[in-house]
PDB file of C-alpha atoms in Angstrom:
ATOM      1  CA  UNK A  10      57.236-136.311  27.744  1.00 58.00           C
ATOM      2  CA  UNK A  11      57.995-134.206  24.702  1.00 53.00           C
ATOM      3  CA  UNK A  12      58.406-137.245  22.462  1.00 60.00           C
ATOM      4  CA  UNK A  13      55.175-138.790  23.820  1.00 59.00           C
ATOM      5  CA  UNK A  14      53.240-135.601  23.013  1.00 64.00           C
ATOM      6  CA  UNK A  15      54.799-135.485  19.579  1.00 65.00           C
ATOM      7  CA  UNK A  16      53.804-139.092  18.951  1.00 62.00           C
ATOM      8  CA  UNK A  17      50.207-138.326  19.954  1.00 62.00           C
ATOM      9  CA  UNK A  18      50.106-135.264  17.713  1.00 58.00           C
ATOM     10  CA  UNK A  19      51.523-137.241  14.821  1.00 61.00           C
ATOM     11  CA  UNK A  20      48.910-139.943  15.407  1.00 59.00           C
ATOM     12  CA  UNK A  21      46.103-137.358  15.393  1.00 54.00           C
ATOM     13  CA  UNK A  22      47.446-135.780  12.199  1.00 58.00           C
ATOM     14  CA  UNK A  23      47.730-139.177  10.526  1.00 60.00           C
ATOM     15  CA  UNK A  24      44.182-140.025  11.592  1.00 58.00           C
ATOM     16  CA  UNK A  25      42.913-136.775  10.115  1.00 59.00           C
ATOM     17  CA  UNK A  26      44.975-137.334   6.980  1.00 61.00           C
ATOM     18  CA  UNK A  27      43.669-140.865   6.490  1.00 75.00           C
ATOM     19  CA  UNK A  28      40.041-139.683   6.451  1.00 84.00           C
ATOM     20  CA  UNK A  29      39.018-138.268   3.096  1.00 89.00           C
ATOM     21  CA  UNK A  30      37.106-135.003   3.391  1.00 92.00           C
ATOM     22  CA  UNK A  31      35.585-133.000   0.566  1.00 91.00           C
ATOM     23  CA  UNK A  32      37.724-129.863   0.127  1.00 90.00           C
ATOM     24  CA  UNK A  33      39.426-130.920   3.388  1.00 90.00           C
ATOM     25  CA  UNK A  34      36.322-129.790   5.313  1.00 90.00           C
ATOM     26  CA  UNK A  35      33.225-131.930   4.879  1.00 92.00           C
ATOM     27  CA  UNK A  36      33.256-135.494   6.104  1.00 93.00           C
ATOM     28  CA  UNK A  37      31.582-138.351   4.217  1.00 91.00           C
ATOM     29  CA  UNK A  38      31.355-140.600   7.279  1.00 91.00           C
ATOM     30  CA  UNK A  39      28.101-139.463   8.857  1.00 89.00           C
ATOM     31  CA  UNK A  40      26.230-138.897   5.587  1.00 92.00           C
ATOM     32  CA  UNK A  41      23.281-141.266   5.237  1.00 92.00           C
ATOM     33  CA  UNK A  42      21.383-142.162   2.082  1.00 92.00           C
ATOM     34  CA  UNK A  43      17.796-142.378   3.286  1.00 90.00           C
ATOM     35  CA  UNK A  44      16.384-144.241   0.278  1.00 90.00           C
ATOM     36  CA  UNK A  45      17.429-147.896  -0.116  1.00 92.00           C
ATOM     37  CA  UNK A  46      16.584-147.860  -3.834  1.00 92.00           C
ATOM     38  CA  UNK A  47      19.063-145.062  -4.573  1.00 93.00           C
ATOM     39  CA  UNK A  48      21.975-146.334  -2.467  1.00 92.00           C
ATOM     40  CA  UNK A  49      23.700-147.972  -5.437  1.00 91.00           C
ATOM     41  CA  UNK A  50      23.379-144.880  -7.612  1.00 94.00           C
ATOM     42  CA  UNK A  51      24.514-142.127  -5.248  1.00 93.00           C
ATOM     43  CA  UNK A  52      28.307-142.557  -5.155  1.00 92.00           C
ATOM     44  CA  UNK A  53      29.441-141.257  -1.793  1.00 91.00           C
ATOM     45  CA  UNK A  54      31.209-143.743   0.470  1.00 89.00           C
ATOM     46  CA  UNK A  55      34.344-145.860   0.214  1.00 87.00           C
ATOM     47  CA  UNK A  56      36.338-145.280  -2.936  1.00 90.00           C
ATOM     48  CA  UNK A  57      33.859-142.610  -4.054  1.00 91.00           C
ATOM     49  CA  UNK A  58      34.901-140.276  -1.227  1.00 92.00           C
ATOM     50  CA  UNK A  59      37.091-137.626  -2.876  1.00 92.00           C
ATOM     51  CA  UNK A  60      38.936-134.492  -1.782  1.00 93.00           C
ATOM     52  CA  UNK A  61      37.823-132.500  -4.813  1.00 93.00           C
ATOM     53  CA  UNK A  62      35.012-133.164  -7.302  1.00 92.00           C
ATOM     54  CA  UNK A  63      37.483-133.659 -10.137  1.00 93.00           C
ATOM     55  CA  UNK A  64      38.332-137.315 -10.747  1.00 93.00           C
ATOM     56  CA  UNK A  65      38.904-137.024 -14.521  1.00 91.00           C
ATOM     57  CA  UNK A  66      37.153-140.374 -14.988  1.00 89.00           C
ATOM     58  CA  UNK A  67      35.715-141.528 -18.323  1.00 94.00           C
ATOM     59  CA  UNK A  68      32.165-141.992 -17.108  1.00 93.00           C
ATOM     60  CA  UNK A  69      30.446-141.671 -20.463  1.00 93.00           C
ATOM     61  CA  UNK A  70      32.274-144.619 -22.052  1.00 94.00           C
ATOM     62  CA  UNK A  71      29.798-147.228 -20.962  1.00 94.00           C
ATOM     63  CA  UNK A  72      26.158-147.394 -19.936  1.00 93.00           C
ATOM     64  CA  UNK A  73      25.605-146.927 -16.183  1.00 92.00           C
ATOM     65  CA  UNK A  74      29.247-146.059 -15.583  1.00 93.00           C
ATOM     66  CA  UNK A  75      28.302-142.535 -14.529  1.00 92.00           C
ATOM     67  CA  UNK A  76      26.665-144.050 -11.435  1.00 93.00           C
ATOM     68  CA  UNK A  77      30.262-144.421 -10.141  1.00 93.00           C
ATOM     69  CA  UNK A  78      30.949-140.696 -10.494  1.00 94.00           C
ATOM     70  CA  UNK A  79      30.973-138.977  -7.057  1.00 93.00           C
ATOM     71  CA  UNK A  80      27.633-137.230  -6.513  1.00 94.00           C
ATOM     72  CA  UNK A  81      29.178-133.760  -5.937  1.00 93.00           C
ATOM     73  CA  UNK A  82      31.144-134.085  -9.153  1.00 94.00           C
ATOM     74  CA  UNK A  83      27.960-135.004 -11.028  1.00 93.00           C
ATOM     75  CA  UNK A  84      26.300-131.824  -9.794  1.00 94.00           C
ATOM     76  CA  UNK A  85      29.383-129.788 -10.777  1.00 94.00           C
ATOM     77  CA  UNK A  86      29.396-131.358 -14.252  1.00 92.00           C
ATOM     78  CA  UNK A  87      25.720-130.532 -14.695  1.00 93.00           C
ATOM     79  CA  UNK A  88      26.604-126.870 -14.069  1.00 92.00           C
ATOM     80  CA  UNK A  89      28.791-126.845 -17.189  1.00 93.00           C
ATOM     81  CA  UNK A  90      25.820-126.553 -19.506  1.00 89.00           C
ATOM     82  CA  UNK A  91      24.570-124.098 -22.113  1.00 88.00           C
ATOM     83  CA  UNK A  92      27.374-123.652 -24.649  1.00 89.00           C
ATOM     84  CA  UNK A  93      29.249-120.789 -23.047  1.00 91.00           C
ATOM     85  CA  UNK A  94      29.999-122.857 -19.915  1.00 91.00           C
ATOM     86  CA  UNK A  95      31.104-126.022 -21.702  1.00 92.00           C
ATOM     87  CA  UNK A  96      34.368-127.426 -20.375  1.00 91.00           C
ATOM     88  CA  UNK A  97      34.791-124.874 -17.587  1.00 94.00           C
ATOM     89  CA  UNK A  98      35.146-127.470 -14.872  1.00 93.00           C
ATOM     90  CA  UNK A  99      37.321-125.379 -12.553  1.00 94.00           C
ATOM     91  CA  UNK A 100      34.645-122.683 -12.642  1.00 94.00           C
ATOM     92  CA  UNK A 101      32.002-125.311 -11.782  1.00 94.00           C
ATOM     93  CA  UNK A 102      34.170-126.618  -8.928  1.00 94.00           C
ATOM     94  CA  UNK A 103      34.601-123.125  -7.526  1.00 95.00           C
ATOM     95  CA  UNK A 104      30.837-122.545  -7.673  1.00 95.00           C
ATOM     96  CA  UNK A 105      30.216-125.886  -5.901  1.00 94.00           C
ATOM     97  CA  UNK A 106      32.704-125.019  -3.180  1.00 94.00           C
ATOM     98  CA  UNK A 107      30.989-121.679  -2.515  1.00 95.00           C
ATOM     99  CA  UNK A 108      27.563-123.338  -2.580  1.00 95.00           C
ATOM    100  CA  UNK A 109      28.666-125.938   0.002  1.00 95.00           C
ATOM    101  CA  UNK A 110      29.928-123.161   2.302  1.00 95.00           C
ATOM    102  CA  UNK A 111      26.631-121.258   1.969  1.00 96.00           C
ATOM    103  CA  UNK A 112      24.577-124.417   2.643  1.00 95.00           C
ATOM    104  CA  UNK A 113      26.620-125.035   5.807  1.00 95.00           C
ATOM    105  CA  UNK A 114      26.192-121.434   7.000  1.00 96.00           C
ATOM    106  CA  UNK A 115      22.422-121.462   6.401  1.00 95.00           C
ATOM    107  CA  UNK A 116      21.575-124.913   7.766  1.00 91.00           C
ATOM    108  CA  UNK A 117      24.469-125.691  10.123  1.00 93.00           C
ATOM    109  CA  UNK A 118      24.452-129.220   8.668  1.00 92.00           C
ATOM    110  CA  UNK A 119      26.953-131.199   6.643  1.00 93.00           C
ATOM    111  CA  UNK A 120      26.320-129.857   3.093  1.00 94.00           C
ATOM    112  CA  UNK A 121      26.871-133.363   1.668  1.00 94.00           C
ATOM    113  CA  UNK A 122      23.858-134.588   3.655  1.00 94.00           C
ATOM    114  CA  UNK A 123      21.760-131.702   2.313  1.00 95.00           C
ATOM    115  CA  UNK A 124      22.771-132.546  -1.271  1.00 95.00           C
ATOM    116  CA  UNK A 125      21.943-136.238  -0.809  1.00 95.00           C
ATOM    117  CA  UNK A 126      18.548-135.420   0.735  1.00 95.00           C
ATOM    118  CA  UNK A 127      17.788-132.981  -2.080  1.00 95.00           C
ATOM    119  CA  UNK A 128      18.593-135.604  -4.738  1.00 95.00           C
ATOM    120  CA  UNK A 129      16.431-138.211  -2.957  1.00 95.00           C
ATOM    121  CA  UNK A 130      13.482-135.801  -2.655  1.00 95.00           C
ATOM    122  CA  UNK A 131      13.677-134.379  -6.192  1.00 94.00           C
ATOM    123  CA  UNK A 132      13.582-137.548  -8.310  1.00 94.00           C
ATOM    124  CA  UNK A 133      10.083-138.367  -9.598  1.00 95.00           C
ATOM    125  CA  UNK A 134       8.995-141.925  -8.740  1.00 94.00           C
ATOM    126  CA  UNK A 135       6.537-142.212 -11.596  1.00 94.00           C
ATOM    127  CA  UNK A 136       6.496-140.825 -15.122  1.00 93.00           C
ATOM    128  CA  UNK A 137       4.360-141.138 -18.214  1.00 92.00           C
ATOM    129  CA  UNK A 138       5.556-142.440 -21.562  1.00 90.00           C
ATOM    130  CA  UNK A 139       3.982-142.331 -24.985  1.00 89.00           C
ATOM    131  CA  UNK A 140       2.434-145.611 -26.057  1.00 86.00           C
ATOM    132  CA  UNK A 141       0.746-145.928 -29.407  1.00 79.00           C
ATOM    133  CA  UNK A 142       0.584-147.527 -32.820  1.00 76.00           C
ATOM    134  CA  UNK A 143      -1.016-146.488 -36.121  1.00 69.00           C
ATOM    135  CA  UNK A 144      -1.303-142.838 -35.156  1.00 78.00           C
ATOM    136  CA  UNK A 145      -3.223-143.338 -31.904  1.00 82.00           C
ATOM    137  CA  UNK A 146      -0.901-142.044 -29.206  1.00 84.00           C
ATOM    138  CA  UNK A 147      -1.774-142.054 -25.527  1.00 87.00           C
ATOM    139  CA  UNK A 148       0.226-141.606 -22.356  1.00 88.00           C
ATOM    140  CA  UNK A 149       0.866-144.567 -20.087  1.00 90.00           C
ATOM    141  CA  UNK A 150       2.150-144.233 -16.515  1.00 93.00           C
ATOM    142  CA  UNK A 151       5.357-146.125 -15.746  1.00 93.00           C
ATOM    143  CA  UNK A 152       7.575-146.509 -12.679  1.00 94.00           C
ATOM    144  CA  UNK A 153      10.857-144.654 -12.882  1.00 93.00           C
ATOM    145  CA  UNK A 154      14.107-146.595 -12.504  1.00 94.00           C
ATOM    146  CA  UNK A 155      16.261-145.544  -9.536  1.00 94.00           C
ATOM    147  CA  UNK A 156      19.177-144.523 -11.783  1.00 94.00           C
ATOM    148  CA  UNK A 157      16.928-142.276 -13.860  1.00 94.00           C
ATOM    149  CA  UNK A 158      15.506-140.810 -10.652  1.00 94.00           C
ATOM    150  CA  UNK A 159      18.991-139.707  -9.586  1.00 95.00           C
ATOM    151  CA  UNK A 160      19.843-138.348 -13.048  1.00 95.00           C
ATOM    152  CA  UNK A 161      16.558-136.479 -13.343  1.00 95.00           C
ATOM    153  CA  UNK A 162      16.831-135.080  -9.800  1.00 95.00           C
ATOM    154  CA  UNK A 163      20.300-133.623 -10.468  1.00 96.00           C
ATOM    155  CA  UNK A 164      19.054-132.163 -13.749  1.00 96.00           C
ATOM    156  CA  UNK A 165      16.024-130.519 -12.124  1.00 96.00           C
ATOM    157  CA  UNK A 166      18.001-129.115  -9.179  1.00 95.00           C
ATOM    158  CA  UNK A 167      20.673-127.523 -11.354  1.00 95.00           C
ATOM    159  CA  UNK A 168      18.155-126.255 -13.929  1.00 95.00           C
ATOM    160  CA  UNK A 169      16.154-124.595 -11.147  1.00 95.00           C
ATOM    161  CA  UNK A 170      19.268-122.931  -9.745  1.00 95.00           C
ATOM    162  CA  UNK A 171      20.377-121.779 -13.198  1.00 94.00           C
ATOM    163  CA  UNK A 172      16.995-120.223 -13.981  1.00 94.00           C
ATOM    164  CA  UNK A 173      16.911-118.510 -10.574  1.00 94.00           C
ATOM    165  CA  UNK A 174      20.378-116.999 -11.078  1.00 94.00           C
ATOM    166  CA  UNK A 175      19.719-115.742 -14.620  1.00 93.00           C
ATOM    167  CA  UNK A 176      19.246-111.938 -14.718  1.00 94.00           C
ATOM    168  CA  UNK A 177      19.366-111.797 -10.955  1.00 93.00           C
ATOM    169  CA  UNK A 178      21.654-110.081  -8.461  1.00 95.00           C
ATOM    170  CA  UNK A 179      22.030-113.371  -6.561  1.00 94.00           C
ATOM    171  CA  UNK A 180      25.083-115.391  -7.504  1.00 94.00           C
ATOM    172  CA  UNK A 181      24.772-118.889  -8.958  1.00 94.00           C
ATOM    173  CA  UNK A 182      26.293-120.355  -5.762  1.00 95.00           C
ATOM    174  CA  UNK A 183      23.590-118.709  -3.622  1.00 95.00           C
ATOM    175  CA  UNK A 184      20.863-119.957  -5.957  1.00 95.00           C
ATOM    176  CA  UNK A 185      22.269-123.508  -5.867  1.00 95.00           C
ATOM    177  CA  UNK A 186      22.389-123.385  -2.065  1.00 95.00           C
ATOM    178  CA  UNK A 187      18.765-122.159  -1.864  1.00 95.00           C
ATOM    179  CA  UNK A 188      17.553-124.768  -4.348  1.00 95.00           C
ATOM    180  CA  UNK A 189      19.278-127.655  -2.535  1.00 95.00           C
ATOM    181  CA  UNK A 190      18.165-126.501   0.926  1.00 95.00           C
ATOM    182  CA  UNK A 191      14.508-126.145  -0.183  1.00 95.00           C
ATOM    183  CA  UNK A 192      14.592-129.489  -2.005  1.00 95.00           C
ATOM    184  CA  UNK A 193      16.151-131.224   1.013  1.00 95.00           C
ATOM    185  CA  UNK A 194      13.270-129.907   3.139  1.00 93.00           C
ATOM    186  CA  UNK A 195      10.727-130.972   0.499  1.00 91.00           C
ATOM    187  CA  UNK A 196       9.571-127.360   0.237  1.00 89.00           C
ATOM    188  CA  UNK A 197       7.483-126.352  -2.778  1.00 90.00           C
ATOM    189  CA  UNK A 198       9.650-123.214  -3.121  1.00 92.00           C
ATOM    190  CA  UNK A 199      12.090-125.505  -4.890  1.00 93.00           C
ATOM    191  CA  UNK A 200      11.862-125.700  -8.691  1.00 95.00           C
ATOM    192  CA  UNK A 201      12.855-129.386  -8.603  1.00 95.00           C
ATOM    193  CA  UNK A 202      10.143-130.338  -6.087  1.00 95.00           C
ATOM    194  CA  UNK A 203       7.493-128.457  -8.111  1.00 95.00           C
ATOM    195  CA  UNK A 204       8.526-130.230 -11.320  1.00 95.00           C
ATOM    196  CA  UNK A 205       8.649-133.607  -9.588  1.00 95.00           C
ATOM    197  CA  UNK A 206       5.115-133.141  -8.234  1.00 95.00           C
ATOM    198  CA  UNK A 207       3.918-132.080 -11.677  1.00 94.00           C
ATOM    199  CA  UNK A 208       5.449-135.144 -13.377  1.00 94.00           C
ATOM    200  CA  UNK A 209       3.956-137.479 -10.753  1.00 94.00           C
ATOM    201  CA  UNK A 210       0.541-135.788 -11.028  1.00 94.00           C
ATOM    202  CA  UNK A 211       0.488-136.240 -14.827  1.00 93.00           C
ATOM    203  CA  UNK A 212       1.565-139.879 -14.418  1.00 94.00           C
ATOM    204  CA  UNK A 213      -1.191-140.513 -11.861  1.00 94.00           C
ATOM    205  CA  UNK A 214      -3.777-139.130 -14.296  1.00 93.00           C
ATOM    206  CA  UNK A 215      -2.539-141.488 -17.009  1.00 90.00           C
ATOM    207  CA  UNK A 216      -2.532-144.723 -15.011  1.00 85.00           C
TER     208      UNK A 216
END
């Protein structure tokens, strides 16, 4: 009986060990990417499931390679901006970990799902570019590529959180959690959603 119980326990432990969970807590299995267009550019499942957002990959070597960088790591890397934070990846990872905990406490959902939803909701689908020759410049509306949508969404989300945390008693982790939760809901309290709507409105005017 004892050996049978031990075998079962070992099996359960092995099963848990074989499943990769972010920080040993958040599962990747039930996370869904709701937008077909962005599925290839949000690295989440299969070999992109990681324990910690620190893969030390060389994602800037080649065009489009950063699409293979796990999505949580991409958000953490975007936090290391503005000179004084350059290269402080462990700091960024710690902030991300706290933010994920706060998101879970506030929403009671898998924080990975909230992050994915926020990225999907925050990427503008249309933008305007400058078209012109011989000094006559006008704006022309263009569709945004899915990869740029993901990149731009991450940029807007992190920028919004950074601006909210600056000269504020709230910590950066709390601001990131708020920004991602609001963006995942599609709420206009989110900086990213406001900017996205603004970009799309300008593009619509320039069709």
